[in-house]
Amino acid sequence: MTFTAPRYGWYGDDFTGATDTLAVLAQAGLRSMLFMGVPSADALAAAGPLDAVGIAGAARAMPPEAMRAEMSAVGRFFEKLAPPVLHYKVCSTFDSAPHVGNIACGIRTLHPFVDNRWVPIVGGQPSLGRYCAFSNLFAAAGTGGAVHRIDRHPTMRQHPVTPMGEADLRLHLARQGLDGITALHYPLYDTNANPSTDALDAALQDLLDNDGASQTIAPTLLDLTTPDQLVIVGRLLWLQAQRARLLAVGSSAVAQALVAHWAKSTHPTAPPLTRADGPVFAWAGSLSPLTAAQVQAATAYQHIPVDAQRLGNDAAYAQTVLDAICTGLQQGQHVLAYTGPTDGTTAHITSAEQVAQASAKLVARVVQAQAEHGTPLRRIGVAGGDTSSHVVQALQLWGLSYQTMLCPGVTLSRAHSQDRARDGLELMLKGGQMGGTDLFARLLGEG
């Protein structure tokens, strides 16, 4: 069976970020589907004609050897599908390290499956309060919060897995093994200065010529400081993609830039979220202070604190938590269970991976138990990037399509599954740094 090449392909190195890119593309009118792993021919056929094909992965939490194994299969798939643009979607904060979520490793794994030497790396995503200027990354502390250089950010500088100690993304990626990174800084495409596209094209060509044609990969970091620059960056990416299939790296700003260039979106309004019909279950496995504030603000939910360590090590305790959650749901209450602190501090645990796996297993058991009880859940929310990835895998979904946007960076998706009890489930996945304090109220359709 053959398929028409889509315009856009993307691999998300975690599930929450992958759904953000899904939202950007779907809102722009592109027929888009996010698959949970490399899709089979049957899954592609079931999805129907697509303009954009995504694969949600977990490379952000993997060591390099595991990244290469997962992403090589992704690269082979997209080489056959042949979209002009293959987007390696990374977190907007670029948090990663040589030993885990190594972005340089991901680039070197995916690049052999495209044709273009040039690898644009788009820094910044203004819609999320992420800004890249002269190669240095800045990020807001929460929605609308104060902007900090990433190595001074109150959360990212002390991230429990990948603390950011360097703001210059060229140096940050070079430490992971990506050599020879050049840069195009934003004054070259400052819209207030009416820049010449010819000058920008010439600057890029100079970089490529001076880099030396013998180099297999020619990575270039692109600043992004304002939404107006998206269309300029998008034009540059698409022009190169027409010459040879291109690997582009960065947050959902890569999709935003291309959409702006294609002029398929004029700031569309997401369809309104209807009020939840029945109880909503939310699981907060994120350890961030922002998620803690969101949990505290979720007064419409029954709160169930969970001991993260016991959840994975004590089967009787896990059963007790499951029973408490299901009792609340079956009594018609919205239930929010959480493992992180709610006092604004940052938690430190012995194994985030084990906790994420135990959390995912419990969420899947809740969904299954409610279905067997005859009161299937229709809407759930999960906070925490790694936890979200494991939850989607535990639910055994084959795909996600766009439903609506709860707030910038947080998408409500529709689940696709062979299991009728899970097919059509509305699923919110969010990273620890995303959403306002009223996020869980928004999930109920009350925000």
Coordinates of C-alpha atoms in Angstrom, one line a residue:
M1 CA 0.0 0.0 0.0
T2 CA 1.4 3.5 -0.9
F3 CA 0.6 6.8 0.7
T4 CA 0.9 10.3 -0.6
A5 CA 3.7 12.1 1.1
P6 CA 2.5 14.6 3.8
R7 CA 3.8 18.1 3.9
Y8 CA 5.1 17.7 7.4
G9 CA 6.5 15.0 9.7
W10 CA 7.4 15.3 13.3
Y11 CA 8.9 13.3 16.1
G12 CA 8.2 14.5 19.6
D13 CA 10.8 13.5 22.2
D14 CA 8.0 13.5 24.8
F15 CA 4.3 13.1 24.5
T16 CA 3.2 16.5 25.9
G17 CA 5.4 18.4 23.5
A18 CA 4.2 16.2 20.6
T19 CA 0.6 17.2 21.3
D20 CA 1.5 20.9 21.3
T21 CA 2.8 20.5 17.7
L22 CA -0.3 18.5 16.8
A23 CA -2.4 21.5 18.0
V24 CA -0.4 24.0 16.0
L25 CA -0.8 22.0 12.8
A26 CA -4.5 21.1 13.3
Q27 CA -5.5 24.6 14.1
A28 CA -3.9 25.7 10.8
G29 CA -6.2 23.4 8.9
L30 CA -3.7 20.6 8.2
R31 CA -5.1 17.1 8.5
S32 CA -2.9 15.8 11.3
M33 CA -2.5 12.7 13.4
L34 CA -0.1 11.9 16.2
F35 CA 0.8 8.2 16.4
M36 CA 2.0 6.4 19.5
G37 CA 5.1 4.9 17.9
V38 CA 5.9 4.1 14.3
P39 CA 2.5 3.4 12.7
S40 CA 1.7 0.3 10.8
A41 CA 0.2 0.4 7.3
D42 CA -3.2 -0.4 8.8
A43 CA -2.9 2.5 11.3
L44 CA -2.0 4.9 8.5
A45 CA -4.9 3.7 6.4
A46 CA -7.3 4.1 9.4
A47 CA -6.2 7.7 9.9
G48 CA -7.1 8.6 6.3
P49 CA -5.3 11.2 4.1
L50 CA -2.9 13.3 6.2
D51 CA -1.0 16.5 5.6
A52 CA 1.0 16.1 8.8
V53 CA 2.2 12.9 10.5
G54 CA 3.6 12.8 14.0
I55 CA 5.2 10.2 16.2
A56 CA 5.2 10.6 20.0
G57 CA 8.3 9.2 21.6
A58 CA 10.2 9.3 24.9
A59 CA 13.7 10.2 23.9
R60 CA 13.9 13.1 26.3
A61 CA 14.1 10.7 29.2
M62 CA 16.4 8.1 27.4
P63 CA 20.2 7.5 27.4
P64 CA 21.9 7.9 24.0
E65 CA 21.9 4.2 23.2
A66 CA 18.1 3.9 23.7
M67 CA 17.6 7.1 21.8
R68 CA 19.4 5.8 18.8
A69 CA 17.4 2.6 18.8
E70 CA 14.0 4.4 19.0
M71 CA 14.9 7.2 16.6
S72 CA 16.5 5.1 13.9
A73 CA 13.2 3.3 13.4
V74 CA 11.5 6.7 13.3
G75 CA 14.0 7.9 10.7
R76 CA 13.5 4.9 8.5
F77 CA 9.7 5.4 8.6
F78 CA 9.9 9.1 7.6
E79 CA 12.5 8.3 4.9
K80 CA 9.9 6.1 3.2
L81 CA 7.1 8.6 3.8
A82 CA 9.3 11.4 2.5
P83 CA 7.8 14.7 3.9
P84 CA 9.8 17.7 2.8
V85 CA 10.2 18.7 6.5
L86 CA 11.1 16.3 9.4
H87 CA 10.8 18.1 12.7
Y88 CA 12.7 16.8 15.7
K89 CA 10.5 18.4 18.3
V90 CA 12.3 19.1 21.6
C91 CA 11.2 20.9 24.7
S92 CA 11.0 24.7 24.4
T93 CA 13.5 25.0 27.3
F94 CA 16.0 22.6 25.5
D95 CA 16.6 20.9 28.8
S96 CA 18.8 17.9 28.1
A97 CA 22.2 16.5 28.9
P98 CA 24.9 14.3 27.4
H99 CA 23.6 11.3 29.3
V100 CA 19.9 11.7 28.9
G101 CA 17.7 13.3 26.2
N102 CA 20.9 14.2 24.3
I103 CA 19.7 16.4 21.5
A104 CA 22.9 16.1 19.5
C105 CA 22.5 12.4 19.6
G106 CA 19.0 12.7 18.3
I107 CA 20.1 15.0 15.4
R108 CA 22.9 12.6 14.4
T109 CA 20.5 9.7 14.5
L110 CA 17.7 11.3 12.4
H111 CA 19.9 13.3 9.9
P112 CA 21.0 10.3 7.7
F113 CA 17.3 9.8 6.7
V114 CA 17.0 13.3 5.1
D115 CA 18.9 14.8 2.2
N116 CA 19.7 18.4 3.2
R117 CA 23.1 19.1 5.0
W118 CA 21.6 22.1 6.7
V119 CA 20.0 21.5 10.1
P120 CA 18.2 24.6 11.4
I121 CA 17.7 24.7 15.2
V122 CA 15.0 27.2 16.1
G123 CA 15.5 28.6 19.6
G124 CA 12.6 30.2 21.4
Q125 CA 8.8 30.0 21.2
P126 CA 7.3 33.4 22.1
S127 CA 3.8 32.0 22.5
L128 CA 5.1 30.1 25.5
G129 CA 7.3 32.9 26.9
R130 CA 10.5 31.4 25.4
Y131 CA 12.9 33.8 23.7
C132 CA 16.2 33.2 22.0
A133 CA 18.5 36.3 21.4
F134 CA 22.1 36.1 20.2
S135 CA 21.9 32.3 20.8
N136 CA 21.0 32.7 24.5
L137 CA 17.7 31.2 25.7
F138 CA 15.3 33.0 28.0
A139 CA 12.1 31.6 29.6
A140 CA 9.2 32.9 31.6
A141 CA 8.6 31.4 35.0
G142 CA 5.1 30.1 34.4
T143 CA 2.4 31.7 32.2
G144 CA 3.0 35.4 32.1
G145 CA 5.7 35.2 34.8
A146 CA 9.0 37.0 34.9
V147 CA 11.5 36.1 32.2
H148 CA 14.8 34.6 33.2
R149 CA 17.9 33.5 31.3
I150 CA 17.5 29.8 31.2
D151 CA 20.5 29.1 33.5
R152 CA 19.0 31.4 36.1
H153 CA 15.5 30.2 35.7
P154 CA 14.1 29.3 39.2
T155 CA 12.9 25.8 38.0
M156 CA 15.1 24.9 35.0
R157 CA 18.4 25.7 36.7
Q158 CA 17.6 23.0 39.3
H159 CA 15.6 20.6 37.2
P160 CA 15.8 17.2 38.9
V161 CA 17.0 15.4 35.8
T162 CA 18.4 17.9 33.3
P163 CA 19.4 21.1 35.1
M164 CA 20.3 23.9 32.7
G165 CA 23.7 25.4 33.5
E166 CA 24.3 27.1 30.1
A167 CA 22.1 29.6 28.3
D168 CA 24.0 29.8 25.0
L169 CA 22.4 27.0 23.1
R170 CA 25.4 26.6 20.9
L171 CA 27.6 25.8 23.9
H172 CA 24.8 23.7 25.4
L173 CA 24.5 21.5 22.3
A174 CA 28.3 21.4 21.7
R175 CA 28.7 19.8 25.2
Q176 CA 26.4 17.1 24.0
G177 CA 28.5 16.4 20.9
L178 CA 27.1 18.7 18.2
D179 CA 30.1 20.5 16.7
G180 CA 30.4 23.3 14.3
I181 CA 27.2 25.1 15.2
T182 CA 26.8 28.5 13.4
A183 CA 24.1 31.1 14.1
L184 CA 21.8 33.6 12.4
H185 CA 20.9 36.2 14.9
Y186 CA 17.6 38.1 14.9
P187 CA 18.8 41.5 13.7
L188 CA 19.2 39.9 10.3
Y189 CA 15.4 39.4 10.3
D190 CA 14.1 42.1 12.6
T191 CA 10.8 43.1 11.0
N192 CA 11.1 46.6 12.4
A193 CA 14.2 47.1 10.3
N194 CA 12.6 45.8 7.1
P195 CA 15.3 43.3 6.4
S196 CA 16.0 42.0 3.0
T197 CA 15.3 38.4 2.4
D198 CA 18.1 38.4 -0.1
A199 CA 20.5 39.4 2.6
L200 CA 19.2 36.7 4.9
D201 CA 19.5 34.1 2.2
A202 CA 23.0 35.3 1.4
A203 CA 24.0 35.1 5.1
L204 CA 22.8 31.5 5.2
Q205 CA 24.7 30.6 2.0
D206 CA 27.9 32.2 3.4
L207 CA 27.5 30.0 6.5
L208 CA 27.1 26.9 4.4
D209 CA 30.0 27.7 2.1
N210 CA 32.3 28.5 4.9
D211 CA 31.3 25.4 6.8
G212 CA 32.8 23.3 4.1
A213 CA 30.9 20.9 1.9
S214 CA 32.8 18.0 3.4
Q215 CA 30.8 18.3 6.6
T216 CA 27.8 15.9 6.7
I217 CA 25.8 18.1 9.0
A218 CA 25.7 21.9 9.0
P219 CA 23.7 23.0 12.1
T220 CA 22.6 26.6 12.5
L221 CA 20.9 28.1 15.5
L222 CA 18.1 30.6 14.6
D223 CA 17.1 33.3 17.1
L224 CA 13.4 33.9 17.8
T225 CA 12.3 36.8 19.9
T226 CA 8.9 38.0 18.5
P227 CA 6.0 36.3 16.8
D228 CA 6.6 38.6 13.7
Q229 CA 9.8 36.7 13.0
L230 CA 8.0 33.4 12.6
V231 CA 7.1 34.0 8.9
I232 CA 10.7 34.9 8.1
V233 CA 12.1 31.8 9.8
G234 CA 9.4 29.7 8.1
R235 CA 10.2 31.0 4.7
L236 CA 13.9 30.2 5.2
L237 CA 13.0 26.6 6.3
W238 CA 10.6 26.0 3.5
L239 CA 12.9 27.3 0.8
Q240 CA 15.6 24.9 1.9
A241 CA 13.1 22.0 2.2
Q242 CA 12.1 22.5 -1.4
R243 CA 15.7 21.9 -2.4
A244 CA 16.2 18.8 -0.3
R245 CA 14.3 17.1 2.5
L246 CA 15.1 18.9 5.7
L247 CA 15.6 18.0 9.4
A248 CA 14.5 21.0 11.5
V249 CA 15.0 21.0 15.3
G250 CA 13.2 22.9 18.0
S251 CA 10.0 23.4 19.9
S252 CA 6.6 23.8 18.2
A253 CA 7.9 27.1 16.9
V254 CA 9.2 25.1 13.9
A255 CA 5.6 24.3 13.1
Q256 CA 4.4 27.8 13.9
A257 CA 7.0 29.3 11.6
L258 CA 6.1 27.1 8.6
V259 CA 2.4 27.6 9.2
A260 CA 3.0 31.4 9.2
H261 CA 4.9 31.1 5.9
W262 CA 2.2 28.9 4.3
A263 CA -0.4 31.6 5.5
K264 CA -2.8 28.8 6.4
S265 CA -3.6 30.3 9.8
T266 CA -4.8 33.7 10.8
H267 CA -4.8 33.2 14.6
P268 CA -7.7 30.7 14.5
T269 CA -9.9 30.3 17.6
A270 CA -9.9 26.8 19.1
P271 CA -13.3 25.2 19.3
P272 CA -14.7 25.8 22.8
L273 CA -14.4 23.1 25.4
T274 CA -17.8 21.8 26.6
R275 CA -18.4 21.3 30.3
A276 CA -17.4 17.9 31.4
D277 CA -20.2 15.3 31.2
G278 CA -19.5 13.2 34.2
P279 CA -16.6 13.0 36.6
V280 CA -13.1 14.0 35.5
F281 CA -9.9 12.2 36.7
A282 CA -6.7 14.1 36.9
W283 CA -3.2 12.8 37.8
A284 CA -0.4 15.2 38.8
G285 CA 2.9 13.4 38.5
S286 CA 4.9 16.6 37.8
L287 CA 7.4 17.8 40.4
S288 CA 7.3 21.4 39.4
P289 CA 6.3 24.3 41.6
L290 CA 3.9 25.5 38.9
T291 CA 2.0 22.1 38.9
A292 CA 1.9 22.4 42.7
A293 CA 0.2 25.8 42.4
Q294 CA -2.3 24.3 39.9
V295 CA -3.1 21.4 42.3
Q296 CA -3.7 23.9 45.1
A297 CA -6.0 26.0 42.9
A298 CA -8.1 22.9 41.8
T299 CA -10.8 23.4 44.5
A300 CA -13.5 21.6 42.4
Y301 CA -11.7 18.3 42.8
Q302 CA -11.4 15.8 45.6
H303 CA -7.7 15.8 46.4
I304 CA -5.9 12.5 47.0
P305 CA -2.2 12.8 48.0
V306 CA -0.1 9.8 46.9
D307 CA 3.2 8.6 48.3
A308 CA 5.3 8.2 45.1
Q309 CA 7.8 5.7 46.4
R310 CA 5.1 3.4 48.0
L311 CA 3.1 3.5 44.8
G312 CA 5.7 1.6 42.9
N313 CA 6.9 -0.7 45.7
D314 CA 3.8 -1.6 47.7
A315 CA 1.1 -3.4 45.8
A316 CA -1.4 -3.2 48.7
Y317 CA -0.8 0.6 48.9
A318 CA -1.4 1.0 45.1
Q319 CA -4.6 -0.9 45.5
T320 CA -5.7 1.4 48.3
V321 CA -5.0 4.4 46.2
L322 CA -6.9 2.9 43.2
D323 CA -9.9 2.1 45.4
A324 CA -10.0 5.7 46.8
I325 CA -9.9 7.2 43.4
C326 CA -12.6 5.0 42.0
T327 CA -14.8 5.5 45.0
G328 CA -14.7 9.3 44.5
L329 CA -15.3 9.0 40.8
Q330 CA -18.2 6.6 41.3
Q331 CA -19.7 9.1 43.7
G332 CA -19.8 11.6 40.9
Q333 CA -16.8 13.7 42.2
H334 CA -14.0 15.0 40.1
V335 CA -10.8 13.5 41.5
L336 CA -7.2 14.9 41.4
A337 CA -4.5 12.6 42.7
Y338 CA -1.0 13.9 43.0
T339 CA 2.5 12.8 43.9
G340 CA 4.4 16.0 44.1
P341 CA 4.6 18.6 46.9
T342 CA 1.9 21.4 46.9
D343 CA 3.9 23.9 49.0
G344 CA 5.8 25.4 46.0
T345 CA 9.0 23.5 46.7
T346 CA 10.8 21.1 44.3
A347 CA 10.6 17.4 45.2
H348 CA 13.6 15.1 44.9
I349 CA 12.9 11.4 44.5
T350 CA 15.2 8.4 44.0
S351 CA 13.9 7.3 40.6
A352 CA 11.7 9.6 38.5
E353 CA 11.4 6.9 35.9
Q354 CA 10.0 4.3 38.3
V355 CA 7.5 6.7 39.7
A356 CA 6.4 7.7 36.2
Q357 CA 5.9 4.0 35.3
A358 CA 4.0 3.3 38.5
S359 CA 1.8 6.4 37.9
A360 CA 1.0 5.3 34.4
K361 CA 0.1 1.9 35.5
L362 CA -2.3 3.3 38.1
V363 CA -3.9 5.7 35.6
A364 CA -4.5 2.9 33.2
R365 CA -6.0 0.8 36.0
V366 CA -8.4 3.6 37.0
V367 CA -9.6 3.9 33.4
Q368 CA -10.1 0.2 33.1
A369 CA -11.8 -0.1 36.5
Q370 CA -14.3 2.6 35.6
A371 CA -15.1 1.0 32.3
E372 CA -15.7 -2.4 34.0
H373 CA -17.9 -0.6 36.6
G374 CA -20.1 0.7 33.7
T375 CA -19.1 4.3 34.3
P376 CA -16.3 4.9 31.8
L377 CA -14.3 8.1 32.0
R378 CA -14.7 10.5 29.1
R379 CA -12.1 13.0 30.1
I380 CA -8.8 12.8 32.0
G381 CA -5.8 15.0 32.6
V382 CA -2.1 14.1 33.2
A383 CA 0.5 16.6 34.5
G384 CA 4.2 15.7 34.0
G385 CA 6.1 15.1 30.8
D386 CA 7.6 11.7 31.5
T387 CA 4.4 10.6 33.3
S388 CA 2.3 11.6 30.3
S389 CA 4.5 9.5 27.9
H390 CA 4.1 6.4 30.1
V391 CA 0.4 7.0 30.5
V392 CA -0.3 7.0 26.8
Q393 CA 1.7 3.8 26.4
A394 CA -0.1 2.2 29.3
L395 CA -3.4 3.1 27.8
Q396 CA -2.4 1.3 24.6
L397 CA -3.6 4.1 22.3
W398 CA -2.6 4.0 18.6
G399 CA -3.1 7.7 18.0
L400 CA -4.2 11.1 19.1
S401 CA -6.0 13.8 17.2
Y402 CA -6.6 17.4 18.1
Q403 CA -9.7 18.4 20.1
T404 CA -9.0 21.8 21.5
M405 CA -6.4 24.0 23.2
L406 CA -6.9 24.6 26.9
C407 CA -4.2 27.2 27.0
P408 CA -0.9 27.9 25.2
G409 CA 1.2 24.7 25.3
V410 CA -1.6 22.5 26.7
T411 CA -3.8 20.5 24.3
L412 CA -6.8 18.4 24.8
S413 CA -6.6 15.5 22.4
R414 CA -9.0 12.7 21.3
A415 CA -7.6 9.2 21.9
H416 CA -7.8 6.5 19.2
S417 CA -7.7 2.9 20.4
Q418 CA -8.8 -0.6 19.5
D419 CA -10.4 -0.7 22.9
R420 CA -13.9 0.8 22.6
A421 CA -13.8 1.9 26.3
R422 CA -10.8 4.1 25.5
D423 CA -11.5 5.2 22.0
G424 CA -12.7 8.8 22.0
L425 CA -11.3 9.4 25.5
E426 CA -10.5 13.1 25.9
L427 CA -6.9 13.4 27.2
M428 CA -5.0 16.4 28.5
L429 CA -1.2 16.0 28.7
K430 CA 0.9 18.8 30.1
G431 CA 4.5 19.4 31.0
G432 CA 5.5 20.7 34.4
Q433 CA 6.1 24.3 33.1
M434 CA 2.8 24.7 31.2
G435 CA -0.5 26.3 31.9
G436 CA -1.9 28.8 34.3
T437 CA -3.0 28.2 37.9
D438 CA -6.6 27.6 36.7
L439 CA -5.6 24.8 34.4
F440 CA -7.5 22.0 36.2
A441 CA -10.7 24.2 36.2
R442 CA -10.2 24.6 32.5
L443 CA -10.1 20.9 32.1
L444 CA -13.6 20.7 33.5
G445 CA -14.8 23.3 31.0
E446 CA -15.1 26.0 33.6
G447 CA -12.1 28.1 32.8

